[in-house]
Coordinates of C-alpha atoms in Angstrom, one line a residue:
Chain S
X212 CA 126.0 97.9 96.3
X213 CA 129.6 98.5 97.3
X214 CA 129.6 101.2 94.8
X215 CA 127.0 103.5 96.9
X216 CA 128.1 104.3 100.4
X217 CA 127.5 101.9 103.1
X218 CA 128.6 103.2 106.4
X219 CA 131.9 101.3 107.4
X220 CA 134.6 101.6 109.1
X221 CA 136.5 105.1 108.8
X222 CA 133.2 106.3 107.6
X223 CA 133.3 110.0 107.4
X224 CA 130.1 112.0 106.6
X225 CA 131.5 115.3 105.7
X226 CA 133.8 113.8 103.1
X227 CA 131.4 112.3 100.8
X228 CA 130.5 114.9 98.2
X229 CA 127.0 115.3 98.3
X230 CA 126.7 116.3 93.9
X231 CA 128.7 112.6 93.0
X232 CA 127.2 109.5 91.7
X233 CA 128.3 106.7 92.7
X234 CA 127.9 103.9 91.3
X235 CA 126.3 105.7 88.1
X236 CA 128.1 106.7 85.4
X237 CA 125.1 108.3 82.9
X238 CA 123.8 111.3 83.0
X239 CA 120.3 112.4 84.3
X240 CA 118.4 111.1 81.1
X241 CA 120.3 107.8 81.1
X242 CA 119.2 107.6 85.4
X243 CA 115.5 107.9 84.4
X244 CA 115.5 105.6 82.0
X245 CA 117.0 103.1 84.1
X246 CA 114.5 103.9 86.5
X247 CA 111.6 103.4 84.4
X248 CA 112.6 100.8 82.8
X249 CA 113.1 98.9 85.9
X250 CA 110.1 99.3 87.4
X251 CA 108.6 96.3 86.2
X252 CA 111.3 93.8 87.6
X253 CA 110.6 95.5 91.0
X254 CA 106.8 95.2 90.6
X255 CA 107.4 91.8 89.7
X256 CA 110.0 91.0 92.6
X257 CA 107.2 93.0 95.0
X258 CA 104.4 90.3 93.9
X259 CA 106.2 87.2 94.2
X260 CA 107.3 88.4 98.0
X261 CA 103.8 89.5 98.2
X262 CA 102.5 85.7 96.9
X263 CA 104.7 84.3 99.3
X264 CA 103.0 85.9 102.4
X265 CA 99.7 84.1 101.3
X266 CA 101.0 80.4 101.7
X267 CA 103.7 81.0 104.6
X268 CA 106.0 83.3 103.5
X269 CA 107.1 85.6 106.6
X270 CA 109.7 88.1 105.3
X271 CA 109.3 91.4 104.2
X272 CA 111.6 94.4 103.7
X273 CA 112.0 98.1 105.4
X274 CA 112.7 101.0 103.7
X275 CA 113.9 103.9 106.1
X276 CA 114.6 107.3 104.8
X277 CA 116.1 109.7 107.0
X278 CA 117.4 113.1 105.3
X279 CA 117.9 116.9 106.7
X280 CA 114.7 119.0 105.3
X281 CA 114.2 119.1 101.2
X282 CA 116.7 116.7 100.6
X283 CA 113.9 114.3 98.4
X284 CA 111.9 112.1 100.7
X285 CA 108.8 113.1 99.1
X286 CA 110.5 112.5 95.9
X287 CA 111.3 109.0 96.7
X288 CA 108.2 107.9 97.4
X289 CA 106.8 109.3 94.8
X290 CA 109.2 108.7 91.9
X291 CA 110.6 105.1 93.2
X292 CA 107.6 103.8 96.0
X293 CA 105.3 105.2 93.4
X294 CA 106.3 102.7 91.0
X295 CA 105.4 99.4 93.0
X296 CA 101.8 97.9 93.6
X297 CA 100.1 99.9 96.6
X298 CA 98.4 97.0 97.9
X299 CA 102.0 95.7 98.9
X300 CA 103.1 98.9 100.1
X301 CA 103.0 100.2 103.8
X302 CA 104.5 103.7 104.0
X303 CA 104.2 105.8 107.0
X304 CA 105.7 109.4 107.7
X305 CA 106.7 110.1 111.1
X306 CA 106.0 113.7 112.3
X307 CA 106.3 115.2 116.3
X308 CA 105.1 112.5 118.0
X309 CA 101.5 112.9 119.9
X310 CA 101.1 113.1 123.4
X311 CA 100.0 109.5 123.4
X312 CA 103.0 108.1 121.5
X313 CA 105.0 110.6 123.8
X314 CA 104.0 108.4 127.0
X315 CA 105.5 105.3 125.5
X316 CA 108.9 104.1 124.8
X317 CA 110.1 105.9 121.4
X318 CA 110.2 102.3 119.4
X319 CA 106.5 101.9 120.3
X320 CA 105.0 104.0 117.8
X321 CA 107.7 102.4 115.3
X322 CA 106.6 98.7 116.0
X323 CA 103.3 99.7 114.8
X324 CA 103.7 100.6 111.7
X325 CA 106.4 97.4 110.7
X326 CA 105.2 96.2 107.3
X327 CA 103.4 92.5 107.2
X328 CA 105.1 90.0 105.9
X329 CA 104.7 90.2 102.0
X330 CA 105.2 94.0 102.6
X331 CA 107.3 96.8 101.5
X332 CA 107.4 99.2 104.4
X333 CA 109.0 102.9 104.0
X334 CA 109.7 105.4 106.9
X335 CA 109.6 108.8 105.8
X336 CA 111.7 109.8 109.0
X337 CA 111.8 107.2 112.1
X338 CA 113.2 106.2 115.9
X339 CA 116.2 107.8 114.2
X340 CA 114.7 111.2 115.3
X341 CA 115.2 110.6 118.9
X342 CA 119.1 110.2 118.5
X343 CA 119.1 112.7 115.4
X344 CA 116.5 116.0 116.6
X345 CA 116.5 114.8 119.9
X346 CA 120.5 115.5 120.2
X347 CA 120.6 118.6 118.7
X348 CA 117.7 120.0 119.9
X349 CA 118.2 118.7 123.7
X350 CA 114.9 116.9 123.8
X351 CA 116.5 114.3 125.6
X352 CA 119.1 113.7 128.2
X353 CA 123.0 112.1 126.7
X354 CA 122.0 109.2 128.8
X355 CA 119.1 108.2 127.1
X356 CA 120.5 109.2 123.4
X357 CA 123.3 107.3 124.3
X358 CA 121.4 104.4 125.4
X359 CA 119.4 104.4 122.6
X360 CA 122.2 103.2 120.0
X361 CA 122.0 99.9 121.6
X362 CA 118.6 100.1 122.0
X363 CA 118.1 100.5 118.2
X364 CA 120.8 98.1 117.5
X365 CA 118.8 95.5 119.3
X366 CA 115.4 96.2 117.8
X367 CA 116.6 96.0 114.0
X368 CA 118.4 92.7 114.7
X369 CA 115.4 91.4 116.0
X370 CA 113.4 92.7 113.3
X371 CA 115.8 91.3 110.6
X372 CA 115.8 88.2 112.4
X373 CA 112.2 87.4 111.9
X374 CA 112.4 88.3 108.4
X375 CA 113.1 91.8 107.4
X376 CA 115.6 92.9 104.9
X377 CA 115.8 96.1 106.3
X378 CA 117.6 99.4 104.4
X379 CA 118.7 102.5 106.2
X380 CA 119.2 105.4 103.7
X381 CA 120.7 108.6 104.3
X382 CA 120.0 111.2 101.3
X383 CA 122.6 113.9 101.8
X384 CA 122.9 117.4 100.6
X385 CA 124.9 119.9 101.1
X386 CA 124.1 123.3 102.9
X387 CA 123.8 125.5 99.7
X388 CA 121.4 122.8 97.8
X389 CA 119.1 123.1 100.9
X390 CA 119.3 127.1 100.5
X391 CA 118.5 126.8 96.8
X392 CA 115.8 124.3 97.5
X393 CA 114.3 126.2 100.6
X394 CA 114.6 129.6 98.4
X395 CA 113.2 127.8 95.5
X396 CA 109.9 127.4 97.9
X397 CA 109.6 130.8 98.9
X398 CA 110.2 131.8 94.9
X399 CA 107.0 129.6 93.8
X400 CA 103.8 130.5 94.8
X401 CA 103.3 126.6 93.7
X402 CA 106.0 125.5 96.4
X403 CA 104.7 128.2 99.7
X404 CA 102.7 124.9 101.1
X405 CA 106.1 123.2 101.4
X406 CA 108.1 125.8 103.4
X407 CA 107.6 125.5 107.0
X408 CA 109.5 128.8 109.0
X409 CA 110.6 126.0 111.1
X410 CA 112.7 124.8 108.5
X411 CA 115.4 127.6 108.9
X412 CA 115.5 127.5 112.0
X413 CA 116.5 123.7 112.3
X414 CA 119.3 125.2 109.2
X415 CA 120.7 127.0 111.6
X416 CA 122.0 124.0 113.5
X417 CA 123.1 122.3 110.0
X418 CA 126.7 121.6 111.6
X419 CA 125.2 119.9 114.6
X420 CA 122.8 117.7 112.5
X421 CA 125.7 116.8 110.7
X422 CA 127.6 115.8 114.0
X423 CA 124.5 113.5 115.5
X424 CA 123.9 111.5 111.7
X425 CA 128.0 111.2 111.4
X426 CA 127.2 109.7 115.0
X427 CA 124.1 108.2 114.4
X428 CA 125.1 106.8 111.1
X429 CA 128.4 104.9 112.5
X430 CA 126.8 103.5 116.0
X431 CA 123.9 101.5 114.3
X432 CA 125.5 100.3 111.3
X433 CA 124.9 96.8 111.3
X434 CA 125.4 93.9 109.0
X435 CA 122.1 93.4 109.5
X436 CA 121.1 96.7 108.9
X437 CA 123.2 98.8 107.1
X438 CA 123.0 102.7 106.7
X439 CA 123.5 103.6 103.4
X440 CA 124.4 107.3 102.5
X441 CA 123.1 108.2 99.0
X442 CA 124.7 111.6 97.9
X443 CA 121.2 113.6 96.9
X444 CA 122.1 117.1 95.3
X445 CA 121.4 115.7 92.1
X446 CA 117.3 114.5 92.9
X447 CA 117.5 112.0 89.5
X448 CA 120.7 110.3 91.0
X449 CA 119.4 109.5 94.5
X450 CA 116.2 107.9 92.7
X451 CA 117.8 105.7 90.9
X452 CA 120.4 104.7 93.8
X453 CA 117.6 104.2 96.3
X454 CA 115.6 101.8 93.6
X455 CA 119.2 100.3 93.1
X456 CA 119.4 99.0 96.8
X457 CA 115.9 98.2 96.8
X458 CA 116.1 95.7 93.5
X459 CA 119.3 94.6 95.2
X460 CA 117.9 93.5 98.1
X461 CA 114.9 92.0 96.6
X462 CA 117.3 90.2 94.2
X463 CA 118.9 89.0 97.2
X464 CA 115.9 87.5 98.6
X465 CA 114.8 86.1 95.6
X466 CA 111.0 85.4 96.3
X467 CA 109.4 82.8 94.5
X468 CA 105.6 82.0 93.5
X469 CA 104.8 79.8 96.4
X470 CA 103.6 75.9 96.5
X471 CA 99.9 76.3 97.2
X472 CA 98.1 74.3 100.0
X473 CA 95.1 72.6 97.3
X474 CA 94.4 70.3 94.9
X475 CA 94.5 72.4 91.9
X476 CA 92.9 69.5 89.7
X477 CA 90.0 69.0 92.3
X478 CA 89.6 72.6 92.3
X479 CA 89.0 73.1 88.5
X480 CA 86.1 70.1 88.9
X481 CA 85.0 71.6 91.7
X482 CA 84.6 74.9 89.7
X483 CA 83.5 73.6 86.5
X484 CA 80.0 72.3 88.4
X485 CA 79.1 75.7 89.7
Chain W
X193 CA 79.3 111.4 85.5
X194 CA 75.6 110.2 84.7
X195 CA 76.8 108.6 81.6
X196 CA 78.3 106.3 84.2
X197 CA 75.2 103.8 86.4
X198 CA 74.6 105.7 89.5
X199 CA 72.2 104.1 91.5
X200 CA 68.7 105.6 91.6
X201 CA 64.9 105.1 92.2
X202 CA 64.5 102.4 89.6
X203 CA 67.8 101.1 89.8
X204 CA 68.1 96.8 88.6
X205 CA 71.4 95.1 89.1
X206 CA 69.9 92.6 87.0
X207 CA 69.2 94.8 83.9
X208 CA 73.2 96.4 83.7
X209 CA 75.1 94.4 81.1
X210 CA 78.4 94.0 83.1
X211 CA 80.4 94.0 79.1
X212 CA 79.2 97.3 78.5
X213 CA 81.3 100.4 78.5
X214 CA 79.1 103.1 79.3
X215 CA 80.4 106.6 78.8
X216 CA 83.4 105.6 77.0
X217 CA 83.4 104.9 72.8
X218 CA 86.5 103.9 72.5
X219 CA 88.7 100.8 72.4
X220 CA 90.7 99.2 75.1
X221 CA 93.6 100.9 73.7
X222 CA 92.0 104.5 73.5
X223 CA 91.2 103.6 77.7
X224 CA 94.6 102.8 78.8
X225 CA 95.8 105.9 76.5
X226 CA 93.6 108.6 78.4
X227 CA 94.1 106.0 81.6
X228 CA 97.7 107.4 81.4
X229 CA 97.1 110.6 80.2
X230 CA 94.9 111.5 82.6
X231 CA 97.2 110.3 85.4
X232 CA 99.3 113.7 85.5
X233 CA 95.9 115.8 85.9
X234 CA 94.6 113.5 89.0
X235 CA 98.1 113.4 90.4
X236 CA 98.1 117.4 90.2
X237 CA 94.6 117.6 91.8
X238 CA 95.9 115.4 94.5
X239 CA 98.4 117.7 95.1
X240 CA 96.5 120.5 95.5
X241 CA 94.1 119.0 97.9
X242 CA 96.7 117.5 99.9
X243 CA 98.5 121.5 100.4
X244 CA 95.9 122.9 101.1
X245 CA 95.5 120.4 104.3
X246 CA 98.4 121.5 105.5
X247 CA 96.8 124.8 105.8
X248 CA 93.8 124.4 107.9
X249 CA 92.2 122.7 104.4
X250 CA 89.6 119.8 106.2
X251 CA 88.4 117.7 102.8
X252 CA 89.5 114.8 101.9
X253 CA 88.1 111.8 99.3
X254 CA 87.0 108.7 100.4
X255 CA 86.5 105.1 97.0
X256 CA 84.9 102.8 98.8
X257 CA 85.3 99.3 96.1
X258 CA 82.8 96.7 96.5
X259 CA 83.2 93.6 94.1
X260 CA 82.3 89.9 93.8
X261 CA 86.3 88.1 94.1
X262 CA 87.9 88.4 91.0
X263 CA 86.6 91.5 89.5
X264 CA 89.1 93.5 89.5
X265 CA 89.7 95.9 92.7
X266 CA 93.6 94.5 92.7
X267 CA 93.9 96.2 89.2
X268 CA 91.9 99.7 90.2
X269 CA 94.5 99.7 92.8
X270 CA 97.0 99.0 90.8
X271 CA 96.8 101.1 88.0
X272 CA 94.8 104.0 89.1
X273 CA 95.7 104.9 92.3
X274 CA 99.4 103.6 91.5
X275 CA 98.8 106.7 89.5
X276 CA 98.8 109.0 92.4
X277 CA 101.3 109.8 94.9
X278 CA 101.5 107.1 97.7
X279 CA 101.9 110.5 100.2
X280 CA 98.7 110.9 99.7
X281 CA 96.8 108.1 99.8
X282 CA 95.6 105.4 102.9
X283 CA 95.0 102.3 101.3
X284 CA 93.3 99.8 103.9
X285 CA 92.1 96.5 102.7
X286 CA 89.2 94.8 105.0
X287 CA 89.7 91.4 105.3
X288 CA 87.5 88.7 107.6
X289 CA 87.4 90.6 111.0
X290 CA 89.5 89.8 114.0
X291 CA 88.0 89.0 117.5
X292 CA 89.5 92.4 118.7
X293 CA 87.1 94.2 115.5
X294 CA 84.2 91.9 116.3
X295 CA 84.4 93.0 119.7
X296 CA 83.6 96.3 118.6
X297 CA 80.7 98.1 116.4
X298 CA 81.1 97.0 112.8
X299 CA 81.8 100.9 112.1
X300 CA 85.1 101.0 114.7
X301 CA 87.9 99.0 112.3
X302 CA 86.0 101.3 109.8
X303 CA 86.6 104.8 111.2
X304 CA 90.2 103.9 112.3
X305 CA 90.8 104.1 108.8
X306 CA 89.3 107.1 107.2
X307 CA 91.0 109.2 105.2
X308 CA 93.0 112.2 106.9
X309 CA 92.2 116.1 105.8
X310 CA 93.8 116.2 102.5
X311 CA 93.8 112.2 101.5
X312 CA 92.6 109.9 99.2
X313 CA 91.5 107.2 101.5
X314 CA 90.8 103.8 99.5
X315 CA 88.9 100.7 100.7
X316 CA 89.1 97.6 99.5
X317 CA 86.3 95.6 101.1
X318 CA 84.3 98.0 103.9
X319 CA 81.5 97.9 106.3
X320 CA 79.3 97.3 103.6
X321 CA 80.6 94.0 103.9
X322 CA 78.3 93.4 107.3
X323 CA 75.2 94.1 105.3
X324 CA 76.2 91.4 102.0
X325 CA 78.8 88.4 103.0
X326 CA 76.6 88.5 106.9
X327 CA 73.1 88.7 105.0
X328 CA 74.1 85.7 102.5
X329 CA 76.2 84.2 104.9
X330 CA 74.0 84.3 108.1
X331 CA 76.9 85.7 110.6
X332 CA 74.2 88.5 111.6
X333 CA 70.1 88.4 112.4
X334 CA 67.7 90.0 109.8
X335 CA 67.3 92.9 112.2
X336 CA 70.6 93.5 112.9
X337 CA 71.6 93.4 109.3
X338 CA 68.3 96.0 108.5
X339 CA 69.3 97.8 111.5
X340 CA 72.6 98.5 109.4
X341 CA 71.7 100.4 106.4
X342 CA 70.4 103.6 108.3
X343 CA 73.6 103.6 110.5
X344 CA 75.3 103.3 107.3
X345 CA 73.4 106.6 106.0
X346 CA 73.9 108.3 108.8
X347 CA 78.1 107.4 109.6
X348 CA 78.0 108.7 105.9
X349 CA 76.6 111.8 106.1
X350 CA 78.5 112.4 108.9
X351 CA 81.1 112.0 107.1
X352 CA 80.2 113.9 104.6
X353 CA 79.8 117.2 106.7
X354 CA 82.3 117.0 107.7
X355 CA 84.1 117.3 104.6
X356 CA 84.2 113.4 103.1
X357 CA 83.5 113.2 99.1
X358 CA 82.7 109.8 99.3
X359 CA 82.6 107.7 96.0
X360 CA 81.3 104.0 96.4
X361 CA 81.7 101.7 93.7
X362 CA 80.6 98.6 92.9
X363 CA 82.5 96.6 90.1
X364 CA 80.4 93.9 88.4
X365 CA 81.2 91.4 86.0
X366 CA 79.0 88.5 85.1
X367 CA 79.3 84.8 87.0
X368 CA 80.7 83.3 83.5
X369 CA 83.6 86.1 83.6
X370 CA 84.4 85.3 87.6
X371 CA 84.2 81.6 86.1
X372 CA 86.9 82.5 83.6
X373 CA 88.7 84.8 85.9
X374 CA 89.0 81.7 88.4
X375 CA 90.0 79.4 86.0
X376 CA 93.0 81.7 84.5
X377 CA 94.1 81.7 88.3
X378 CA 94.1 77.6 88.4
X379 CA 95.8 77.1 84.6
X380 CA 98.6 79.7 85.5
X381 CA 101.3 79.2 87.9
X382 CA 102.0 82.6 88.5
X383 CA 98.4 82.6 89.5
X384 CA 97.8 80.3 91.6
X385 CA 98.5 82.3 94.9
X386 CA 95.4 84.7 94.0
X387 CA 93.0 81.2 94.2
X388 CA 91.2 80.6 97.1
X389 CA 89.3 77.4 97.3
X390 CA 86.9 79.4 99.4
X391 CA 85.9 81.4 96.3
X392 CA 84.5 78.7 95.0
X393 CA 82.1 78.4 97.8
X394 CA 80.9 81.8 97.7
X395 CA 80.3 81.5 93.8
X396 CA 77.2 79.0 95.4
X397 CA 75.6 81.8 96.7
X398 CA 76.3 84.0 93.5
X399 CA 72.4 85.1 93.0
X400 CA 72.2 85.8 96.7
X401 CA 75.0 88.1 96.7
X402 CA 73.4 89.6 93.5
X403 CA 70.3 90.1 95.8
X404 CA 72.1 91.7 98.9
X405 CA 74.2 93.7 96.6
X406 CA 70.9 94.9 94.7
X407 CA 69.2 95.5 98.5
X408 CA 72.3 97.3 99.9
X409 CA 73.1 99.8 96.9
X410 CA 69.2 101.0 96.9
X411 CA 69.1 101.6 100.5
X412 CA 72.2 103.4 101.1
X413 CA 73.0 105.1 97.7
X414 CA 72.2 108.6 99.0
X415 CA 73.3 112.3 97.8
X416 CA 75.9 112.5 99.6
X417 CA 77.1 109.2 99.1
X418 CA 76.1 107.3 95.7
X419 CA 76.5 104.1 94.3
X420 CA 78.1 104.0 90.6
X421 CA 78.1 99.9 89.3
X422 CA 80.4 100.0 86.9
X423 CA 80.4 97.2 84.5
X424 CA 84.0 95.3 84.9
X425 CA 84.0 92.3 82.3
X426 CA 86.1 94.5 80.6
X427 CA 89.1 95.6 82.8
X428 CA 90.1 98.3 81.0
X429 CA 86.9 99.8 81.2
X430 CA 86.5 99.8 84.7
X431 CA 89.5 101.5 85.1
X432 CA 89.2 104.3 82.5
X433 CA 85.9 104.3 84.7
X434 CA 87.1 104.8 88.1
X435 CA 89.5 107.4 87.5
X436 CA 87.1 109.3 85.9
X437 CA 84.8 109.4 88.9
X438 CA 87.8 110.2 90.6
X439 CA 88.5 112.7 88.5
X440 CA 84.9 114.3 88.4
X441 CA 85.1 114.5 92.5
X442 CA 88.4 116.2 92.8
X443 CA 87.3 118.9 89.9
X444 CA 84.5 119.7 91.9
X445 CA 86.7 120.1 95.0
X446 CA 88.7 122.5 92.8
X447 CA 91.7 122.7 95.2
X448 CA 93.7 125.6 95.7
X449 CA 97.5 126.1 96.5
X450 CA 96.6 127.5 100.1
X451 CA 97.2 131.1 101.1
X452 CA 100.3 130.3 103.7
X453 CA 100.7 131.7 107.1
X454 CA 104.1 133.3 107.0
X455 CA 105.6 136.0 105.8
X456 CA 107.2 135.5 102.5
X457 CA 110.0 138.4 102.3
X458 CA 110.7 137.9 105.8
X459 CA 111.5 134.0 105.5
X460 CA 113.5 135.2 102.5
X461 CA 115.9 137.3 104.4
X462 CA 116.0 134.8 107.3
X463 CA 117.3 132.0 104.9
X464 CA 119.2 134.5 102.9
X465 CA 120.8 134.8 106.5
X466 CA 122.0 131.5 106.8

């Protein structure tokens, strides 16, 4: 894992160089393969932590995927969430939050969407909006951003404390691979649903964004939940790094079928008369 | 699709022979081919009517899976809507209510979790658990349970107008298949978290589900919302099977890339700008 990017010490976000591959030394074919060919042992990984839940098991794992606009969410989910068993699978994408959320603390509509135990959960965006957008954007006073590091800090050791591997994942670009991707969606009539106006707008404060993840990124940190910065100009590469931490961390957990709570020789009597 | 058992005037759970592969000729192998083959074209049509949400589109698709335990919904899950992209699905598995749910209507957990404009919503279990498990069961009165099937009819067409394709299916296999299916759970280890020594007990009451099953699918398989049994001794079957009547809906829904609100050249200068 130390071959990716976990944020550290000296961590510097603009000098990671967003087209390397850490970590990886194939080429594009070679990344899908591995991809592929590793699905199963994450499917299988998924049902045993998924078994677990049924007889006790309390722990669980949480994907969160924060990235400036066409840097590959979607892709993500699609190409590497895609691959696991739905049924063990809660995803949720985070957009403006309602008027309702709005009236309550900003890790209130985040607790409900936690995955179960036995889950996978995946944040397609996250509270990390209200020190990332919020910043830039002035949506909210220094004070409170700056009182939300520690308020995020808390949370996530809590969380990890009762059971959650959690995984913080920055997929970076750099400025021209979101002009080629945004341009790309204006080029393909395929693509126009995808472009939001909005989105160059937000471009235009690309330096700033950069300034509140590079502070975002280094404040909440944690051994118990680390950001990890996958570079993502190369979509194949930041696919196989994402399903790389995730098969790490399920590897680190280790889940096992569980010890059931019956008699399984009573129950095959008790079967065999019906 | 009629090659398939939708469920009509005349209509005899009894009389369906649940090994039988209606609409299909082929082998197991020749299933899981098109199974996989066809998974690009439903994962395109998905696409299609999820963009087209995102511009005022309202429709969405709603498989409800109805099943005696072990026939196989885990599997449709699985390894037909694992075929889609988890952006656009809401899974929601119904299991024994909570006092909060009971509280309420049997219809309120219910529309919490419809499907959103542009969606694939997919139930495991549903309400038309309060007209079987609480008619063989007991937990409701006669009349509440008769009471039921014309608010079912009528949530449905509701639904339906306002812009629902619903698709119920029921997956039936035969009691000596569930017997089978329960005893591969008991002789394998790496099954035995999927055995619940309550199935057992609701294998007693096998021909009474039969009956409620029969009673519920004639009263409340309307035009707007039909019934499809589809035979599941064979599992490969019922797959091929329910991606097909997936299939069928969403080519009927014929979903466009939307006509997008913004002005193409102008966003291109804009980002050309940046």
């Amino acid at each position: 894992m130390s071959l990716l990017f976990p944020v550290a010490a000296g961590f510097d976000l603009a000098a990671i160089d967003t087209s390397s591959t850490p970590g990886f030394s194939g080429d594009k074919k070679a990344a899908e393969r591995e991809l592929a060919d590793s699905g199963g042992e994450l499917a299988g990984l998924q049902e045993r932590l998924f078994a677990e839940s049924k007889f006790g098991g309390t722990r669980s794992v949480l994907l969160v995927l924060q990235a400036m606009d066409t840097a590959g969410k979607g892709g993500i989910v699609r190409h590497v969430i895609g691959e696991t068993d739905p049924q063990g699978i809660h995803l949720h994408a985070f957009k403006a939050p309602t008027e309702e959320e709005r009236s309550h603390d900003f890790l209130w509509r985040i607790r409900a969407e936690l995955p179960q135990a036995g889950q996978i959960g995946v944040f397609d965006r996250s509270h990390y909006e209200d020190v990332l957008i919020h910043r830039v954007r002035g949506f909210s006073t220094p004070d409170a951003i700056e009182e939300r590091y520690g308020i995020i800090n808390e949370f996530e050791r809590e969380l990890a404390d009762s059971g959650t591997t959690i995984i913080k994942v920055m997929l970076h670009i750099s400025a021209d691979e979101q002009r080629a991707r945004l341009q790309e969606r204006l080029d393909r009539p395929d693509k126009h649903w995808k472009y939001n106006p909005g989105d160059v707008d937000e471009r235009q404060s690309w330096d700033q964004y950069q300034e509140a993840y590079q502070i975002a990124l280094t404040r909440t940190s944690t051994v118990d939940a680390p950001w990890y910065v996958i570079p993502a100009d190369r979509k194949w590469y930041a696919r196989w790094a994402v399903q790389h931490l995730l098969l790490e961390a399920l590897r680190r957990l280790d889940p096992q079928w569980p010890a059931v709570d019956y008699d399984i020789e009573a129950e095959k009597q008790r079967l065999a008369a019906t």
